mmCIF file of C-alpha atoms and ligand atoms in Angstrom:
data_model
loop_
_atom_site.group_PDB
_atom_site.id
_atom_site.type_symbol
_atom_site.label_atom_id
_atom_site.label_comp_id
_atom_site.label_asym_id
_atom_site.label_seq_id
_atom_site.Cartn_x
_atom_site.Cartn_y
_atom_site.Cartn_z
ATOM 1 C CA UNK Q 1 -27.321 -144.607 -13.032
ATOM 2 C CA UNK Q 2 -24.744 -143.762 -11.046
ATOM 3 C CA UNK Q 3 -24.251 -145.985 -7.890
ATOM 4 C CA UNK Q 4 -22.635 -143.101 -5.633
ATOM 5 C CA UNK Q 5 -24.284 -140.509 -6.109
ATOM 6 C CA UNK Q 6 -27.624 -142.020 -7.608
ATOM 7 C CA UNK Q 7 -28.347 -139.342 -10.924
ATOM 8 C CA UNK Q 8 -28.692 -140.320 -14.496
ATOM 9 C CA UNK Q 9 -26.030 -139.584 -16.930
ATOM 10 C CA UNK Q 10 -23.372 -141.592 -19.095
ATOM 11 C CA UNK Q 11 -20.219 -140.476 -17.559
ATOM 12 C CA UNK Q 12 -16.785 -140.999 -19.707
ATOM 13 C CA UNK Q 13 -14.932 -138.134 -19.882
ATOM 14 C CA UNK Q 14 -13.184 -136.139 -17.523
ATOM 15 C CA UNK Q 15 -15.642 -132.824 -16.854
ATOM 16 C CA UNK Q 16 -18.157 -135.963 -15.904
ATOM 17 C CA UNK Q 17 -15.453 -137.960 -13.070
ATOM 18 C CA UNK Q 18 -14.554 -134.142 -12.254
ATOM 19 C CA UNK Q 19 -18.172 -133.582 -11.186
ATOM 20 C CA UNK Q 20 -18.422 -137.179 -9.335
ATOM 21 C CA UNK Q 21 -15.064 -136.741 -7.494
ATOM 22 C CA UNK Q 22 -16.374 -132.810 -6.791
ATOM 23 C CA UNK Q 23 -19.740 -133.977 -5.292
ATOM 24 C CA UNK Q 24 -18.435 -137.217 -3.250
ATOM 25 C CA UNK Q 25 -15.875 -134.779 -1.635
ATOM 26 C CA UNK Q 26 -18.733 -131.514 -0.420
ATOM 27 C CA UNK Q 27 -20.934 -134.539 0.142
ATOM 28 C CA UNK Q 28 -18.134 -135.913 1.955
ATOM 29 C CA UNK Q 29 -17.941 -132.444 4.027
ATOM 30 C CA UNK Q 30 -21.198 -132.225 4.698
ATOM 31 C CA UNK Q 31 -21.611 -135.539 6.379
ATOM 32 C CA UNK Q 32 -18.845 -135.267 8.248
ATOM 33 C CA UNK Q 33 -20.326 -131.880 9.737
ATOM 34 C CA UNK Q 34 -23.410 -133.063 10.449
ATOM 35 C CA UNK Q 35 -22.253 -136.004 11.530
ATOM 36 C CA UNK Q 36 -18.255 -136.475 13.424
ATOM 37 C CA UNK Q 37 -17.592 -140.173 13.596
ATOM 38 C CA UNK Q 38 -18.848 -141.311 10.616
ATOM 39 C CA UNK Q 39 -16.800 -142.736 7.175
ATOM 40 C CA UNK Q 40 -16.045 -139.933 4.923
ATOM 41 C CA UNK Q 41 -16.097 -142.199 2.161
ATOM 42 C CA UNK Q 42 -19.618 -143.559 3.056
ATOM 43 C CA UNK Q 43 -21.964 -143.971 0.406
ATOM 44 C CA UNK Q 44 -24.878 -141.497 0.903
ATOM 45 C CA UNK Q 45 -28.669 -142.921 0.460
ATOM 46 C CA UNK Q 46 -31.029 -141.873 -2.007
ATOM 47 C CA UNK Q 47 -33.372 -140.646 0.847
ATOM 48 C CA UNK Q 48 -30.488 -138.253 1.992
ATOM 49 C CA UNK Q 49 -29.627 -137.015 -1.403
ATOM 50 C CA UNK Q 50 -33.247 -136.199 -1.987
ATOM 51 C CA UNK Q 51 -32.853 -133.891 0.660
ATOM 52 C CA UNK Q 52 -30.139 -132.572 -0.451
ATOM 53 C CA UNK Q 53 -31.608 -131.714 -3.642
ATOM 54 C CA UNK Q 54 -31.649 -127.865 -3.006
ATOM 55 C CA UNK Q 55 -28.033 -127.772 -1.006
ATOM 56 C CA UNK Q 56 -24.698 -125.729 -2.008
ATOM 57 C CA UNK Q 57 -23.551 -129.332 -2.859
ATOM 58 C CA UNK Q 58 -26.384 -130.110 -5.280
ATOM 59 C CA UNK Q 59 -25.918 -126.867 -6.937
ATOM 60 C CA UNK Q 60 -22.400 -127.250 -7.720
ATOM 61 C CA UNK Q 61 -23.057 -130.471 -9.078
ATOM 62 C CA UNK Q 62 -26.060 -129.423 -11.339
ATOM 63 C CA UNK Q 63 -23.235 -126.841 -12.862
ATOM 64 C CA UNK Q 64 -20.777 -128.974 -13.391
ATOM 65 C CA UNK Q 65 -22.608 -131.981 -15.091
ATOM 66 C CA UNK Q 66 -23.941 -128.602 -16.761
ATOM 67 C CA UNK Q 67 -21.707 -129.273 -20.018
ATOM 68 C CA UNK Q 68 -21.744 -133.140 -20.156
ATOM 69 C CA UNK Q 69 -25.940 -132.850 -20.309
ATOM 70 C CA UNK Q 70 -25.274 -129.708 -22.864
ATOM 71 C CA UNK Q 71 -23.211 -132.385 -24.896
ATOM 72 C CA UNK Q 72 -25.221 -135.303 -24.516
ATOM 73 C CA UNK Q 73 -28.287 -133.301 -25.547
ATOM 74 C CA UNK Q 74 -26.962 -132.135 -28.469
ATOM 75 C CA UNK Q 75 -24.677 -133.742 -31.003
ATOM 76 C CA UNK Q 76 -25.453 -130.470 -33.454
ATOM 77 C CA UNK Q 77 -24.141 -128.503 -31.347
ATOM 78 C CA UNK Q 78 -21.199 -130.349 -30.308
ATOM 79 C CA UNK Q 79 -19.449 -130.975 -33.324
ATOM 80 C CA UNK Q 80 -20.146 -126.947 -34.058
ATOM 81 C CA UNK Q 81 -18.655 -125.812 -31.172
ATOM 82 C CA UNK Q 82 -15.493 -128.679 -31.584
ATOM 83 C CA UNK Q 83 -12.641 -126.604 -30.196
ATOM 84 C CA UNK Q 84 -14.207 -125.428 -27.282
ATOM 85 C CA UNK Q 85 -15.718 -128.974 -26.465
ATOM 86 C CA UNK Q 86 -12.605 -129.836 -26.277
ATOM 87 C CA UNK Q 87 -11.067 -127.624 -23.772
ATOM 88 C CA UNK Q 88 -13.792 -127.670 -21.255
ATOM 89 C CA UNK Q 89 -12.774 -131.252 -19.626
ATOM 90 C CA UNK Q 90 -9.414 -129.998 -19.674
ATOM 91 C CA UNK Q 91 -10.507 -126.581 -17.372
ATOM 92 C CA UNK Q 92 -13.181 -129.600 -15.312
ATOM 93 C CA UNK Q 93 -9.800 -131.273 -14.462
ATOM 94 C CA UNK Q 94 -7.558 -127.800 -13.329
ATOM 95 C CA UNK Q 95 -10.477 -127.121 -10.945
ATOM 96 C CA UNK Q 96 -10.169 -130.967 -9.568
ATOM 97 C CA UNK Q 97 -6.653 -130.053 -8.082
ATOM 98 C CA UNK Q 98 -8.312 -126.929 -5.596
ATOM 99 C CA UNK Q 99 -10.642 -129.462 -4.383
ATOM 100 C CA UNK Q 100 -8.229 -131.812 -3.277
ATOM 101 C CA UNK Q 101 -6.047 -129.374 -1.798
ATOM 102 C CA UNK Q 102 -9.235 -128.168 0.096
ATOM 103 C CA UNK Q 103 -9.887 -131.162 1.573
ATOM 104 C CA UNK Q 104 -6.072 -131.839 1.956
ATOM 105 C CA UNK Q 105 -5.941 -128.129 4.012
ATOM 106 C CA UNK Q 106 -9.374 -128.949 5.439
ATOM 107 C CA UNK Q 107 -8.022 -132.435 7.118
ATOM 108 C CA UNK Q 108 -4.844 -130.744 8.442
ATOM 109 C CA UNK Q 109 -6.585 -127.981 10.012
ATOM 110 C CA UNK Q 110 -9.467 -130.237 11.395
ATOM 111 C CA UNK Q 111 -6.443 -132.242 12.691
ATOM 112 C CA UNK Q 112 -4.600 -129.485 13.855
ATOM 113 C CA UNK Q 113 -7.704 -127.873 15.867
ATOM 114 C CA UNK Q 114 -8.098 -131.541 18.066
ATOM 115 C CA UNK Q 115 -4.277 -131.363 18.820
ATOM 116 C CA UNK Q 116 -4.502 -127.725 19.697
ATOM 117 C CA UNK Q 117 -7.284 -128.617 21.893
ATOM 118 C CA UNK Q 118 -5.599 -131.924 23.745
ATOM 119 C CA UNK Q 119 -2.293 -130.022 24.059
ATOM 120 C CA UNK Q 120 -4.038 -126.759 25.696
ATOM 121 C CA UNK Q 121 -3.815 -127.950 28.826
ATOM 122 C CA UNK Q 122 -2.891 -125.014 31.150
ATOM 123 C CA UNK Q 123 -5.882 -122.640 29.356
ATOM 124 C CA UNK Q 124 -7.087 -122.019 32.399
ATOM 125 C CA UNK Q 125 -5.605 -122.690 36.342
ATOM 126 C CA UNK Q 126 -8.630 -125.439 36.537
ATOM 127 C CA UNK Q 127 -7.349 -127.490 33.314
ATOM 128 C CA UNK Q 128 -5.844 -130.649 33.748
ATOM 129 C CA UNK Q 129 -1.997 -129.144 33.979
ATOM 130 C CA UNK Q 130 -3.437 -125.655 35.412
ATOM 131 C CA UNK Q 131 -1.342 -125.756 38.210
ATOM 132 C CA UNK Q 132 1.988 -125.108 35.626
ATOM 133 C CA UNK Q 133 -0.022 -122.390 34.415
ATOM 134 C CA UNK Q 134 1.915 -119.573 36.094
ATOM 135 C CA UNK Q 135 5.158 -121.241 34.757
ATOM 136 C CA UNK Q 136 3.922 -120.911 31.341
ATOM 137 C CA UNK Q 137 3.569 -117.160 31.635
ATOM 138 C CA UNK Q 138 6.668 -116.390 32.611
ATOM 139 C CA UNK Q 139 8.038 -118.206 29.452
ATOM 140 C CA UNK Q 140 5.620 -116.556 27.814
ATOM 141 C CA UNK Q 141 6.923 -113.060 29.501
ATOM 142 C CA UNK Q 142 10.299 -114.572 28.238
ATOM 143 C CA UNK Q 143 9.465 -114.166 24.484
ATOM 144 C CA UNK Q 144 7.441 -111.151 24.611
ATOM 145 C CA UNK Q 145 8.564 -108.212 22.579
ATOM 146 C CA UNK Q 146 8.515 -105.417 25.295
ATOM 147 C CA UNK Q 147 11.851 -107.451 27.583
ATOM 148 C CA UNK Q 148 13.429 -108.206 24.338
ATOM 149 C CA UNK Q 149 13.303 -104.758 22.905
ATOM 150 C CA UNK Q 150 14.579 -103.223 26.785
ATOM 151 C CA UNK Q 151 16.948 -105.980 27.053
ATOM 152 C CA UNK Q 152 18.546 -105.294 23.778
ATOM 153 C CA UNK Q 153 18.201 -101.397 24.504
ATOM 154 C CA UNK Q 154 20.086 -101.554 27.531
ATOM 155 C CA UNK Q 155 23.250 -103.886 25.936
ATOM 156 C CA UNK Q 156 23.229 -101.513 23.489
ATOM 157 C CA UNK Q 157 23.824 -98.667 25.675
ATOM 158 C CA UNK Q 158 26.094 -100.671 28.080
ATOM 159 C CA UNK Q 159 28.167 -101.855 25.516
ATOM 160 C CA UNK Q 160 32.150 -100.717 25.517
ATOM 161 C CA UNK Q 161 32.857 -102.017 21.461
ATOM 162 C CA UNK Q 162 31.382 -100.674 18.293
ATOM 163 C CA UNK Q 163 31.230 -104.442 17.322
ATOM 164 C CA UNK Q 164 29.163 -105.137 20.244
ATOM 165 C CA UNK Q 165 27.239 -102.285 19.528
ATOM 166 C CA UNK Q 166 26.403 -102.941 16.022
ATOM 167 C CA UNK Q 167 25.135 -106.150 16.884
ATOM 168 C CA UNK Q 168 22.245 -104.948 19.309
ATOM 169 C CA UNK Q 169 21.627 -102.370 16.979
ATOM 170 C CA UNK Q 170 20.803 -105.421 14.350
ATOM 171 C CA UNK Q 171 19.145 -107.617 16.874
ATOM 172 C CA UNK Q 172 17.177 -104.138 17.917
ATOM 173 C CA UNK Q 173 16.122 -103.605 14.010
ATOM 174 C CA UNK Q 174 15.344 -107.333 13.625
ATOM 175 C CA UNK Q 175 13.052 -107.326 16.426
ATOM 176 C CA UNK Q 176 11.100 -104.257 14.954
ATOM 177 C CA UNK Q 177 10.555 -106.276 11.980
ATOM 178 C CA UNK Q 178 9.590 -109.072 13.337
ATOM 179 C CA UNK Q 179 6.540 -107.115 14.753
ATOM 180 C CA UNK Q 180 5.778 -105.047 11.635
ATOM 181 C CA UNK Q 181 5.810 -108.117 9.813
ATOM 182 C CA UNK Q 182 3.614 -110.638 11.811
ATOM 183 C CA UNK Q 183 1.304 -107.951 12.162
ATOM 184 C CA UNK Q 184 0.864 -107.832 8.797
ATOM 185 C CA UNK Q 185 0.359 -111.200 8.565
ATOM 186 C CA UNK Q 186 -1.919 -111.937 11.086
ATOM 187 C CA UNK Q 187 -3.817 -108.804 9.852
ATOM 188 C CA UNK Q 188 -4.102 -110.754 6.347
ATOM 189 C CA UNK Q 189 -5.016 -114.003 7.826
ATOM 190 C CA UNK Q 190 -6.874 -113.184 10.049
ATOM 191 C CA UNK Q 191 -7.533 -116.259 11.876
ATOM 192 C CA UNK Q 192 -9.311 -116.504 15.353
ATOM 193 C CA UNK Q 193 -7.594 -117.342 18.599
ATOM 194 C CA UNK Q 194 -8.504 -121.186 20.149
ATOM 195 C CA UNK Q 195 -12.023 -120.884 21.537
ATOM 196 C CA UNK Q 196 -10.651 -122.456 24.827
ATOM 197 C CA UNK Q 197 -7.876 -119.335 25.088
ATOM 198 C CA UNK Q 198 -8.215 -116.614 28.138
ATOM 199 C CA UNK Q 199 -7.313 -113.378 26.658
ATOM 200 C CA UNK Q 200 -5.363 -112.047 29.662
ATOM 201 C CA UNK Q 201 -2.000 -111.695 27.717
ATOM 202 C CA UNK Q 202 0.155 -108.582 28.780
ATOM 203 C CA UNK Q 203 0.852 -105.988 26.879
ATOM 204 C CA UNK Q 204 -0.446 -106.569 23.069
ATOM 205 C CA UNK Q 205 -1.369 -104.874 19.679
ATOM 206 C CA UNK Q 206 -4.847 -104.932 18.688
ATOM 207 C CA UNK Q 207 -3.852 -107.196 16.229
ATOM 208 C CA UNK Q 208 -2.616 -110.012 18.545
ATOM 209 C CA UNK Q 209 -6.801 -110.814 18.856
ATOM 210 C CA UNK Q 210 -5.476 -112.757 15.831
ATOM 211 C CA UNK Q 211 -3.173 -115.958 15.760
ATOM 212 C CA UNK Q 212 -1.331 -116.570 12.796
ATOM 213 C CA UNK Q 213 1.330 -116.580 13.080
ATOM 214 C CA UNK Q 214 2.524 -116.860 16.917
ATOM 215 C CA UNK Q 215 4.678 -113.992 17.381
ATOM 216 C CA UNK Q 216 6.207 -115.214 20.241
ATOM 217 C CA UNK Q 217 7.257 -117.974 17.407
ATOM 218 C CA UNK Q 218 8.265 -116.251 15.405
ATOM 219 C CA UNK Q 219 10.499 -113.991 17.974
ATOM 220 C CA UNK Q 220 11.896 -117.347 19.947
ATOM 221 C CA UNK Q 221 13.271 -118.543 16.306
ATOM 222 C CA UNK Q 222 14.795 -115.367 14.973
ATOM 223 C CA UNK Q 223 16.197 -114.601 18.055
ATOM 224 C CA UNK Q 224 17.682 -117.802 18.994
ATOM 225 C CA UNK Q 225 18.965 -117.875 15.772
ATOM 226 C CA UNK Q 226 20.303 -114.257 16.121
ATOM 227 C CA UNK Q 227 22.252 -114.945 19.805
ATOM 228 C CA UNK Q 228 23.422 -118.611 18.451
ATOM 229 C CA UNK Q 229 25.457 -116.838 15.658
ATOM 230 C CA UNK Q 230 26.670 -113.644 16.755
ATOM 231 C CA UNK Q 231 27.180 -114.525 20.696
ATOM 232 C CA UNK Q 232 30.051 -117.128 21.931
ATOM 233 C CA UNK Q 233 28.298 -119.018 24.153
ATOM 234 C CA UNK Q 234 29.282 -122.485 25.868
ATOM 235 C CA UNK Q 235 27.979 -125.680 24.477
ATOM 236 C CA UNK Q 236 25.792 -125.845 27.379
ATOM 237 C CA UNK Q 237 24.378 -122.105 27.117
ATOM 238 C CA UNK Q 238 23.828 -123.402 23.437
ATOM 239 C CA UNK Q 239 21.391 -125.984 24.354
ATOM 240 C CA UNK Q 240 19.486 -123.639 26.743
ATOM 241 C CA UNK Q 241 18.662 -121.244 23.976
ATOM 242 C CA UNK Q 242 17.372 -124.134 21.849
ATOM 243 C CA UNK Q 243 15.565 -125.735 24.731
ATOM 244 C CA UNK Q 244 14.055 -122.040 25.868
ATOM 245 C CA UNK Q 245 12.712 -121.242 21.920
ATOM 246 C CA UNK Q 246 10.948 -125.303 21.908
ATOM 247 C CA UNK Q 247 9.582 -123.795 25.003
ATOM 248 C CA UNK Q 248 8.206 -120.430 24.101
ATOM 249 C CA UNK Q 249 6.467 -122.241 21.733
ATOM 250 C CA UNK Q 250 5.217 -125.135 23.539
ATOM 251 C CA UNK Q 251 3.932 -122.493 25.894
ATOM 252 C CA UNK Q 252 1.906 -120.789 23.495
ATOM 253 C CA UNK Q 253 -0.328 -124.046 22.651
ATOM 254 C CA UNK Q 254 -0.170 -125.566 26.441
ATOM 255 C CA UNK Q 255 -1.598 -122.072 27.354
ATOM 256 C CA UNK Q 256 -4.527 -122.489 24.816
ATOM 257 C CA UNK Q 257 -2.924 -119.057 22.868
ATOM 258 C CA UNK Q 258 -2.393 -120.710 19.944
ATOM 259 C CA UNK Q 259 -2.876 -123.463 17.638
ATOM 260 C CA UNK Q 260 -0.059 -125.590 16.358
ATOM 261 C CA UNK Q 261 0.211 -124.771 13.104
ATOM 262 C CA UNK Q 262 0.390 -120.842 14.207
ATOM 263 C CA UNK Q 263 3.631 -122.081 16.159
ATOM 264 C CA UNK Q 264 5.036 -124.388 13.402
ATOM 265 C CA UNK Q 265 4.067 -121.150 10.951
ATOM 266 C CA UNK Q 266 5.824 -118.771 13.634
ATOM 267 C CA UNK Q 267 9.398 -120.862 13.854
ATOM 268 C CA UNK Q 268 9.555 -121.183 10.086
ATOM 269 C CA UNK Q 269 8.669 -117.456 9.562
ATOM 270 C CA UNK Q 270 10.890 -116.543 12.778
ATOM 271 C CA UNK Q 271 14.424 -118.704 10.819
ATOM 272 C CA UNK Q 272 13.303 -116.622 7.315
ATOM 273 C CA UNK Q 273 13.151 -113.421 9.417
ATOM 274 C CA UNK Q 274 16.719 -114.134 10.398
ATOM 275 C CA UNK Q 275 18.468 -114.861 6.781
ATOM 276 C CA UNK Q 276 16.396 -111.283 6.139
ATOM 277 C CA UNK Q 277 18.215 -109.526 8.779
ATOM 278 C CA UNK Q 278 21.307 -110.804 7.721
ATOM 279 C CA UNK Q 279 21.041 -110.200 4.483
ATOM 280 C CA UNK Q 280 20.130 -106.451 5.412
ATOM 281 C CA UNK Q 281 22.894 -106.416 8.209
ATOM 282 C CA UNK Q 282 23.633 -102.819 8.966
ATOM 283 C CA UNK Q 283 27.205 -102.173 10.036
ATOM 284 C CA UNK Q 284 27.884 -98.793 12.375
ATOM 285 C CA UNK Q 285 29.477 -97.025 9.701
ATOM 286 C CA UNK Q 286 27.024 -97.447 6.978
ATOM 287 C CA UNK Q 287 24.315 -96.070 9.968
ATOM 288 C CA UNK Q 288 26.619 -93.381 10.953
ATOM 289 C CA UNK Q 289 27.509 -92.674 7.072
ATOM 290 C CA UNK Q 290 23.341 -92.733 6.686
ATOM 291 C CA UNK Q 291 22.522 -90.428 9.535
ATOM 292 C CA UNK Q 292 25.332 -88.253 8.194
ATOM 293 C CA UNK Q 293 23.479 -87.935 4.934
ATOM 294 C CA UNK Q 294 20.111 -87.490 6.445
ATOM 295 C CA UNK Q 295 21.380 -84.678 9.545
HETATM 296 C C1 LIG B 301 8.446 -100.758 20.527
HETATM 297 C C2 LIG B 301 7.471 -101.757 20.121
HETATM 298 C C3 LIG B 301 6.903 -101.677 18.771
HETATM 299 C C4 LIG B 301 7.152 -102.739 20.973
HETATM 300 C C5 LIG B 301 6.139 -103.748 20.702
HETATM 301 C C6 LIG B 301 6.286 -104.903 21.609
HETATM 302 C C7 LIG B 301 5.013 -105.678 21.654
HETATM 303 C C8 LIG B 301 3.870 -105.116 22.400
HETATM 304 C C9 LIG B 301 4.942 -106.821 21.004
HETATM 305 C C10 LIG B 301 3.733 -107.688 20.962
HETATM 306 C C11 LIG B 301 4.019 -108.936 21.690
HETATM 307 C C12 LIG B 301 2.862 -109.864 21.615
HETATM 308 C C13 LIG B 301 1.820 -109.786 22.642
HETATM 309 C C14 LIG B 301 2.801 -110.743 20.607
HETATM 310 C C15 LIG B 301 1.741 -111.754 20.445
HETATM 311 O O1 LIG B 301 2.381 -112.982 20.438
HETATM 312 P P1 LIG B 301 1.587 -114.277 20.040
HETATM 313 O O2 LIG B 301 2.599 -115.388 20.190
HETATM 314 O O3 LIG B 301 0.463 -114.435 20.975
HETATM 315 O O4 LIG B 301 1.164 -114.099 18.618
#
């Protein structure tokens, strides 16, 4: 008998702790569901797993003890079917791994949903930091695409060098990118804005219901990036562009927008986007050599 889990079989081999470390870990879920607060490594009672005799849970385990009772039942048909018998702990123990990194990416979101929530704290002008609420969205204003796009627009236009001009032409096609590609993503992942967020953000796709990753993120990184190697600015300017992109990003959880891994996702992506543009860097005379061939 099996003290843990309280069912009848002579576990050895590695399908059988497969199926033991399987079912302590959805048992593990399930408790903690039902019940926040409590150990996730508590011992279940036989009245409970009665009851839970019909559950997801139960079912998995019945499958995967499946083979052990198919080879304790039978030693005929083990040693005919040798090979395979063989293999099948082996494939037990590959599927171990997902379940561990399911409860490893279960934790961290779990842990990242109770930060999001704690650090949301200008959601809405009657939360506990409401008041810097109206700060917030003009940072927020600060990393939105539409400014960005006019601001780069205009320098481009403004600008007396072809040097200067290539480089808002680059900064112009980064920024495109960067909203082709986060759309993408967050039309893949597809994950929900915070429950506690006020949808009263200006100017957005229809995709932006969605909020991996933050595209303000994403936009603060690349573009910090972007102005930090291609503008001479003063060591103090420096700073300010690193403090602003923290910022933008800070903003989006304090405002309830996002959660922090969307942000943390959103600067990583927003660096990559960066190398990208650089390694696509298109010079004035390629474009002009390009719109040559195409006009
Ligand atoms: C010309 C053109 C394609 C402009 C698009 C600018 C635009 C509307 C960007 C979307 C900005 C936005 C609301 C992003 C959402 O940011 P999250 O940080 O909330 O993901």
């Amino acid at each position: 008998m099996c003290p843990a889990l309280g069912w009848n079989s002579e576990m050895t081999s590695c399908a059988d702790r497969a199926a033991v470390q399987r079912a302590t870990a959805g048992h593990a879920f399930s408790q903690s569901k039902n019940n926040a607060g409590r150990s996730l490594n508590r011992t279940p009672s036989p009245h409970l797993l009665q009851r839970q005799g019909s559950d997801p849970t139960s079912a998995r385990l019945r499958a995967s003890e499946s083979p052990t009772r198919r080879r304790g039942s039978s030693s005929a048909s083990a040693s005919a079917t040798g090979p395979q018998q063989q293999q099948l702990p082996e494939e037990d123990c590959m599927r171990l791994n997902p379940s561990f990194a399911g409860i490893a990416l279960r934790s961290l979101l779990a842990i990242d949903l109770w930060m999001s929530k704690r650090l949301g704290v200008c959601a809405e002008e009657d939360s506990s930091w409401g008041s810097v609420r109206p700060l917030m969205k003009i940072i927020e204003i600060s990393g939105h695409g539409i400014p960005w796009i006019a601001v780069t627009l205009y320098c481009m236009w403004k600008s007396d060098s072809a040097a200067g001009q290539e480089i808002m032409l680059n900064l112009l096609l980064a920024l495109l990118l960067d909203v082709v590609l986060v759309g993408i993503v967050k039309a893949l992942v597809r994950r929900r804005r915070p429950s506690h967020n006020r949808m009263d953000m200006f100017a957005s796709f229809s995709v932006d219901r969605y909020s991996f990753p933050s595209g303000h993120a994403t936009r603060a990184a690349m573009g910090a990036r972007f102005l930090l190697t291609h503008l001479v600015l003063a060591a103090p300017v420096r700073v300010l562009v690193l403090l602003w992109a923290v910022l933008v990003g800070l903003s989006r959880v304090m405002l309830g927008r996002h959660n922090v891994t969307d942000v943390a996702f959103g600067f990583l992506m927003g660096y990559f986007q960066y190398s990208l543009v650089e390694a696509l860097w298109v010079s004035t005379a390629g474009l002009q050599k390009l719109l040559g061939v195409l006009g």
